[in-house]
Coordinates of N, CA and C in Angstrom, one line a residue:
M1 N 149.7 57.1 182.7 CA 148.8 56.6 181.9 C 148.8 55.3 181.3
T2 N 147.3 54.3 181.1 CA 147.0 53.7 181.2 C 146.8 53.1 179.5
T3 N 146.9 52.0 178.8 CA 147.1 52.3 178.3 C 145.7 51.5 177.6
V4 N 144.4 51.3 176.6 CA 143.1 50.1 176.5 C 143.5 49.3 174.9
T5 N 143.7 48.0 175.5 CA 143.1 47.3 175.0 C 142.6 46.4 174.3
A6 N 142.4 46.1 172.9 CA 141.0 45.3 172.4 C 140.5 44.1 173.6
P7 N 139.6 43.7 173.6 CA 139.7 43.0 174.1 C 139.5 41.3 173.0
T8 N 139.9 39.8 173.6 CA 140.1 39.1 172.8 C 139.4 37.5 172.7
P9 N 138.7 37.4 171.5 CA 137.5 36.3 172.5 C 137.7 35.6 172.5
P10 N 137.5 34.6 173.5 CA 137.5 34.1 174.4 C 137.8 32.9 173.4
S11 N 139.3 32.2 173.4 CA 139.8 30.3 173.1 C 138.9 29.4 173.8
S12 N 138.1 29.5 172.9 CA 137.1 27.6 173.8 C 137.9 26.1 172.6
P13 N 137.3 25.7 173.0 CA 137.9 24.2 171.8 C 136.1 24.2 171.5
T14 N 135.4 24.3 171.2 CA 134.3 24.5 169.8 C 134.6 25.8 169.1
A15 N 136.1 26.4 169.2 CA 136.4 27.5 168.7 C 136.0 27.3 166.5
I16 N 135.4 28.4 165.8 CA 134.9 28.4 164.5 C 136.6 28.0 163.6
D17 N 136.6 27.6 162.9 CA 137.7 27.3 161.8 C 136.7 27.5 160.3
V18 N 137.0 29.1 160.1 CA 136.7 29.7 158.6 C 137.1 28.8 157.9
A19 N 138.6 28.6 158.0 CA 139.5 27.9 156.9 C 138.9 27.1 156.7
Q20 N 138.5 26.2 157.1 CA 138.4 24.8 157.4 C 136.5 24.8 157.1
L21 N 135.8 25.7 157.5 CA 134.2 25.1 156.8 C 134.0 26.0 155.3
Y22 N 134.4 27.2 154.5 CA 134.6 28.2 153.9 C 134.3 26.5 152.4
P23 N 135.2 25.7 152.5 CA 135.5 25.4 151.6 C 134.1 23.7 151.2
L24 N 134.2 24.0 152.2 CA 132.3 23.2 153.1 C 131.2 23.5 152.5
L25 N 130.8 24.6 153.7 CA 129.7 25.7 153.3 C 129.6 26.4 151.9
N26 N 130.7 26.3 151.3 CA 130.7 28.9 150.1 C 129.4 27.3 149.2
R27 N 129.3 26.7 148.8 CA 128.4 26.4 147.8 C 127.4 26.1 148.8
K28 N 127.5 25.1 149.3 CA 125.8 25.4 149.9 C 125.1 27.1 150.2
L29 N 126.0 28.0 150.4 CA 125.4 28.9 151.3 C 124.4 30.1 150.2
A30 N 125.8 29.4 149.0 CA 125.2 30.1 147.8 C 123.8 29.4 147.5
R31 N 123.5 27.8 147.6 CA 121.7 27.9 147.2 C 121.1 27.8 148.0
I32 N 121.3 28.4 149.1 CA 120.3 28.7 149.7 C 120.2 30.4 149.9
V33 N 120.6 31.1 149.7 CA 120.6 32.2 149.1 C 120.0 32.5 147.7
I34 N 119.9 31.6 147.0 CA 118.8 31.8 145.6 C 117.8 31.3 145.6
S35 N 117.9 29.4 146.7 CA 116.8 29.8 146.5 C 115.4 29.9 147.7
E36 N 115.8 31.2 148.2 CA 115.1 32.2 149.1 C 115.1 33.2 148.7
I37 N 116.1 34.0 147.3 CA 115.8 35.6 147.0 C 116.4 35.3 145.7
T38 N 115.5 35.8 144.3 CA 115.4 36.0 143.0 C 117.1 36.9 143.4
A39 N 117.7 36.6 142.7 CA 118.6 37.7 142.3 C 120.1 37.5 141.5
P40 N 120.2 38.0 140.7 CA 121.3 38.2 139.5 C 122.5 36.8 140.5
D41 N 123.5 35.7 140.1 CA 124.5 35.2 140.3 C 125.4 35.9 141.3
Q42 N 126.3 37.3 141.2 CA 126.9 37.6 141.3 C 126.6 38.9 142.5
L43 N 125.3 39.5 142.3 CA 124.9 39.8 143.6 C 125.2 38.4 145.0
V44 N 124.3 37.9 144.3 CA 124.2 36.5 145.9 C 126.4 36.2 145.8
E45 N 126.6 35.8 145.9 CA 128.8 35.8 145.4 C 128.4 37.1 146.3
E46 N 128.3 38.0 145.7 CA 128.9 39.5 146.7 C 128.6 39.4 148.2
A47 N 127.0 38.7 148.1 CA 126.6 38.7 149.7 C 127.3 37.9 150.2
C48 N 127.1 36.7 149.4 CA 127.7 35.3 150.7 C 128.5 35.8 151.1
Q49 N 129.5 36.1 150.4 CA 131.5 36.8 150.4 C 131.2 37.8 151.2
I50 N 130.6 39.0 152.0 CA 130.3 39.5 152.7 C 129.9 39.2 154.1
A51 N 128.6 37.9 154.2 CA 128.7 37.5 155.0 C 130.0 36.1 155.8
W52 N 130.7 35.7 154.8 CA 131.3 34.9 155.2 C 132.5 36.1 155.8
S53 N 133.0 37.8 155.4 CA 133.7 38.2 156.1 C 133.2 38.5 157.6
R54 N 132.2 38.9 157.9 CA 131.1 39.1 159.0 C 131.6 37.7 159.7
L55 N 131.7 36.9 159.5 CA 132.1 35.9 160.6 C 132.8 35.4 160.9
L56 N 134.1 35.9 160.4 CA 135.6 36.3 160.6 C 135.6 37.1 161.5
L57 N 134.7 38.3 161.8 CA 134.8 39.0 163.2 C 133.4 38.8 164.4
H58 N 132.7 37.7 164.3 CA 131.8 37.1 164.9 C 131.8 36.0 165.6
A59 N 133.1 35.0 164.7 CA 132.6 34.0 164.6 C 133.2 33.4 166.6
H60 N 133.8 33.6 167.0 CA 133.8 34.0 168.9 C 132.2 34.1 169.5
R61 N 130.8 34.7 168.5 CA 129.9 34.5 169.1 C 129.1 33.9 169.0
I62 N 129.3 32.5 167.5 CA 128.1 32.2 167.0 C 128.8 30.5 167.6
E63 N 127.8 29.7 167.8 CA 128.2 28.4 167.9 C 128.4 27.6 167.6
P64 N 129.3 26.7 166.9 CA 129.8 26.0 165.4 C 128.4 25.3 165.0
I65 N 127.0 24.6 165.4 CA 126.3 24.4 164.6 C 124.9 25.1 164.2
A66 N 125.5 26.5 164.4 CA 124.7 27.9 164.3 C 125.1 28.1 162.6
V67 N 126.7 27.5 162.3 CA 127.2 28.8 161.4 C 126.5 28.8 160.0
L68 N 126.2 27.7 159.7 CA 125.6 27.6 158.1 C 123.6 28.6 158.7
S69 N 123.3 28.4 159.5 CA 121.8 29.5 159.5 C 122.5 30.9 159.8
W70 N 123.3 30.8 160.5 CA 123.9 32.5 161.2 C 124.0 33.1 159.4
L71 N 125.3 32.4 158.5 CA 125.5 32.8 157.8 C 124.6 32.9 156.4
A72 N 123.7 31.7 156.8 CA 122.6 32.3 155.6 C 121.6 33.1 155.8
N73 N 121.4 33.6 157.0 CA 120.6 34.3 157.3 C 121.4 36.6 156.9
T74 N 122.8 36.3 157.3 CA 124.0 37.6 157.4 C 123.4 37.4 154.8
A75 N 123.7 35.9 154.8 CA 123.6 36.7 153.0 C 122.6 37.1 152.4
K76 N 121.5 36.9 153.1 CA 120.0 37.2 152.8 C 120.0 38.5 153.1
H77 N 119.6 38.8 153.8 CA 120.6 40.0 154.2 C 120.9 40.9 153.8
E78 N 122.0 40.6 153.6 CA 122.5 41.2 152.6 C 122.3 41.7 150.7
T79 N 121.8 40.7 150.9 CA 121.2 40.2 149.3 C 120.2 41.3 149.6
V80 N 120.0 41.1 150.0 CA 118.7 42.4 149.7 C 119.0 44.1 150.2
R81 N 119.7 44.5 150.8 CA 120.5 45.1 150.7 C 121.0 45.5 149.7
L82 N 122.1 45.0 149.0 CA 122.6 45.3 147.8 C 121.4 45.1 146.8
L83 N 120.7 44.2 146.1 CA 118.6 45.1 145.6 C 118.3 46.6 145.6
V84 N 118.1 46.1 147.2 CA 117.6 47.8 146.9 C 119.0 48.5 147.0
R85 N 120.2 49.0 147.0 CA 121.0 49.7 146.4 C 121.2 49.9 145.2
R86 N 121.3 48.2 144.8 CA 121.0 49.0 142.7 C 119.7 49.0 142.5
Q87 N 118.5 48.5 143.0 CA 117.7 50.3 142.3 C 117.1 51.4 142.5
R88 N 118.2 52.1 143.6 CA 117.9 53.0 144.2 C 119.5 54.4 142.7
D89 N 120.9 53.7 143.2 CA 121.6 53.6 142.3 C 121.8 53.5 140.7
L90 N 121.9 54.2 140.0 CA 121.9 54.1 138.7 C 123.5 53.1 138.1
S91 N 123.8 52.6 137.4 CA 125.0 52.2 137.6 C 125.6 52.6 136.4
L92 N 126.4 53.7 135.3 CA 126.5 54.6 134.6 C 127.4 53.2 133.8
D93 N 128.1 51.9 133.8 CA 128.7 51.1 133.1 C 127.4 50.6 133.0
E94 N 126.1 50.7 133.1 CA 124.9 49.8 132.6 C 124.3 51.2 131.5
L95 N 124.0 51.9 132.3 CA 123.2 52.5 130.7 C 124.2 53.2 130.2
L96 N 125.4 53.0 129.9 CA 126.5 52.9 128.2 C 126.2 51.6 128.1
D97 N 126.5 50.6 128.6 CA 126.3 49.3 128.1 C 124.7 49.2 127.0
A98 N 123.9 50.1 127.9 CA 122.7 49.9 127.3 C 122.6 50.3 125.9
G99 N 122.9 51.2 125.3 CA 123.2 52.1 124.7 C 123.1 53.7 125.3
A100 N 122.9 54.5 126.0 CA 121.7 55.3 126.3 C 122.5 56.0 126.5
E101 N 122.5 57.2 125.9 CA 123.6 59.0 125.7 C 123.2 60.0 126.9
L102 N 124.5 60.3 127.5 CA 124.0 60.6 128.5 C 125.0 62.2 128.3
E103 N 123.9 62.4 128.4 CA 123.9 64.1 128.4 C 124.9 64.8 129.7
L104 N 125.5 65.7 130.0 CA 126.1 66.8 130.5 C 125.8 67.3 130.9
P105 N 125.3 68.1 132.4 CA 125.3 69.7 132.7 C 126.0 70.8 131.4
Q106 N 124.9 71.4 131.4 CA 125.8 73.1 130.3 C 126.2 73.7 131.2
T107 N 127.5 74.1 132.1 CA 127.7 75.1 132.7 C 126.8 76.6 132.5
P108 N 127.1 77.1 133.2 CA 126.2 78.6 133.2 C 128.1 79.7 132.7
S109 N 127.5 80.3 131.6 CA 128.4 80.8 130.7 C 129.3 82.0 132.3
L110 N 130.2 82.7 132.2 CA 130.7 83.6 133.1 C 129.3 85.4 133.0
E111 N 128.6 85.6 131.8 CA 127.0 86.7 131.5 C 126.7 86.0 133.1
E112 N 125.9 84.2 132.7 CA 124.9 84.4 133.2 C 125.9 83.9 135.3
L113 N 126.6 84.2 135.0 CA 127.4 83.3 136.4 C 126.9 84.8 137.4
F114 N 127.7 86.1 136.5 CA 127.9 87.6 136.7 C 126.4 87.6 137.2
G115 N 125.4 87.2 137.1 CA 123.7 87.7 136.6 C 122.9 87.3 137.8
Q116 N 124.4 86.2 138.0 CA 123.4 85.5 139.4 C 124.1 85.6 140.3
R117 N 125.1 86.3 140.9 CA 126.0 86.6 141.4 C 125.0 88.1 141.5
E118 N 125.4 89.1 140.5 CA 124.4 90.4 141.5 C 123.2 90.5 141.7
R119 N 122.3 89.5 141.5 CA 120.8 89.2 141.9 C 120.3 88.5 143.5
I120 N 121.7 88.4 143.5 CA 122.0 87.2 145.3 C 122.1 88.5 146.1
R121 N 123.9 89.4 146.1 CA 124.1 90.8 145.7 C 122.8 91.4 146.4
A122 N 122.2 91.2 145.2 CA 120.8 92.7 145.2 C 120.1 92.0 146.8
A123 N 119.8 91.2 146.8 CA 118.3 90.2 147.6 C 119.2 91.2 149.2
W124 N 120.5 90.6 149.4 CA 120.7 91.0 150.5 C 120.4 93.1 151.1
H125 N 119.7 93.6 150.4 CA 119.3 94.8 149.9 C 118.0 95.1 150.8
L126 N 117.2 93.7 150.6 CA 115.8 94.1 150.6 C 115.8 93.9 152.1
N127 N 114.2 94.1 152.5 CA 113.8 94.3 154.2 C 113.8 93.2 154.0
K128 N 113.2 92.4 155.1 CA 113.5 91.5 156.2 C 113.0 90.6 155.8
R129 N 111.6 90.8 155.8 CA 110.5 90.0 155.7 C 110.8 89.4 153.9
Q130 N 110.8 90.5 153.4 CA 110.7 90.2 151.9 C 111.6 89.6 151.3
R131 N 113.5 89.3 152.1 CA 114.0 88.9 152.0 C 113.8 87.1 152.4
R132 N 113.2 87.0 153.5 CA 112.7 85.9 154.3 C 111.9 84.8 152.9
A133 N 110.9 85.7 152.9 CA 110.0 85.4 151.4 C 110.6 84.1 150.5
L134 N 111.7 85.4 149.8 CA 112.5 85.3 148.8 C 112.9 84.0 148.5
W135 N 113.9 83.9 149.6 CA 115.0 82.4 150.1 C 113.6 81.8 150.7
L136 N 112.9 81.3 151.3 CA 112.0 80.5 151.8 C 111.7 80.3 149.7
R137 N 111.4 80.8 149.1 CA 110.5 80.5 147.8 C 111.8 80.1 147.1
A138 N 112.9 80.4 147.0 CA 114.3 79.5 146.8 C 114.3 78.0 146.9
A139 N 114.1 78.5 148.4 CA 114.1 77.0 148.8 C 113.7 75.7 148.8
G140 N 112.0 76.3 147.1 CA 111.1 75.5 146.8 C 109.7 75.6 147.5
L141 N 109.6 75.9 149.2 CA 108.5 76.5 149.5 C 107.1 76.9 148.0
S142 N 106.2 76.7 148.7 CA 105.5 77.4 147.9 C 104.7 78.3 148.5
H143 N 103.8 79.1 148.3 CA 103.5 80.6 148.7 C 102.5 80.3 150.3
D144 N 101.7 78.7 150.4 CA 101.2 78.5 151.5 C 102.1 78.2 152.3
E145 N 102.5 77.5 152.1 CA 104.0 77.0 153.3 C 104.5 77.9 153.7
I146 N 105.0 78.8 152.4 CA 105.5 80.0 153.1 C 105.3 81.2 154.0
A147 N 103.3 81.1 154.1 CA 102.7 81.0 154.2 C 102.7 80.8 156.0
A148 N 102.6 79.8 156.2 CA 102.6 79.0 157.4 C 103.5 79.0 158.1
V149 N 105.0 78.8 157.5 CA 106.0 79.1 158.0 C 106.0 80.5 158.4
T150 N 105.5 81.8 157.4 CA 106.5 83.2 158.4 C 105.1 83.5 159.2
G151 N 103.7 82.9 159.4 CA 102.9 83.1 160.1 C 101.7 84.2 159.1
D152 N 101.9 84.7 158.2 CA 101.4 86.0 156.7 C 100.5 85.0 155.9
S153 N 99.5 86.0 155.8 CA 98.6 85.3 154.7 C 99.1 84.9 153.0
R154 N 98.7 84.0 152.4 CA 98.9 83.5 151.2 C 99.5 85.3 150.3
R155 N 98.2 86.4 150.5 CA 98.4 87.4 149.5 C 99.5 88.1 150.3
T156 N 99.7 88.1 151.3 CA 101.1 88.9 151.7 C 102.1 88.3 151.3
V157 N 102.7 87.2 151.4 CA 103.2 86.9 150.9 C 103.4 87.0 149.3
E158 N 103.2 86.4 148.4 CA 102.7 87.1 147.1 C 103.3 88.3 146.9
R159 N 102.6 89.3 147.4 CA 103.3 91.0 147.9 C 104.8 91.1 148.1
H160 N 105.1 90.3 148.9 CA 106.8 90.5 149.7 C 107.1 90.3 148.6
L161 N 106.8 88.7 148.0 CA 107.6 87.7 146.2 C 107.6 88.8 145.1
Q162 N 106.4 89.4 145.3 CA 106.3 90.6 143.8 C 107.5 91.6 144.1
R163 N 107.2 92.1 145.1 CA 107.9 93.5 145.1 C 109.7 93.2 145.8
A164 N 110.2 92.0 146.1 CA 111.1 91.8 146.0 C 112.3 90.7 144.7
R165 N 111.3 90.7 144.0 CA 111.3 89.9 142.6 C 111.6 91.2 141.7
H166 N 110.7 92.4 142.1 CA 111.1 94.0 141.5 C 112.1 94.2 141.9
S167 N 112.2 94.4 142.8 CA 114.0 95.3 144.3 C 115.3 94.6 143.8
V168 N 115.1 93.4 142.5 CA 116.1 92.5 142.9 C 116.6 93.0 140.9
R169 N 115.7 92.7 140.5 CA 115.9 93.2 139.1 C 116.2 94.9 138.8
R170 N 115.0 95.2 139.9 CA 116.5 97.1 139.7 C 117.2 96.6 140.7
L171 N 117.7 96.5 141.3 CA 119.0 96.6 141.8 C 120.3 96.5 140.9
A172 N 119.9 94.6 140.4 CA 120.9 93.9 139.4 C 121.7 94.9 138.2
G173 N 120.3 95.2 137.9 CA 119.9 95.7 136.5 C 121.2 96.0 135.7

C-alpha cells in the first residue's frame, strides 16, 4: 500500500512572510481597491481578507516583489464577485431594516393537496400523447414549443391538451 502525501511548497530564501506583510500592506491594499472600485467599505474589507487568505495558500508561487499587485488583483476580483452576488441575492436583514413587509407563502389546505394528488393520479390514466402534452404544458412550455418538441401541429397540441384536461377533471372529479 502506498501513501500519498500532499506536495510541500519549496522553501526558498525569498519566501513570503505573510505575518510580517499584513500590518505593512493591509491599509494600502484597501486604499488601492477603493480607488479602483466603488463598493461599501465593509465589502472591500471582506474582499481584502479573502485575498490575504488566498495569499496564504499561494505564497510559495508568488515573487515577493509582486505580492502587493497580486493581492490587489485578487481583492479587486473578489470585490466584483461580492458585488454581483449582493445584487443577485436579497438580504432579508436589509429588507426588514428598510421596513419591508414579508409575506410568507400560503400553504395549501388538505383538501387542495388531496385534489392536486388526485389530478396527478388521473393524468397517469391518459394516453401517452395527451400525458406528454400535459406534462410539457405543466413544465411551462407554450403550445408552439410543445408542437416543436412533439412534432405535432399546434392544433393537435391544443386538442391533446383540451382532451387531457377534460379527462383529468372527469377522473379526479
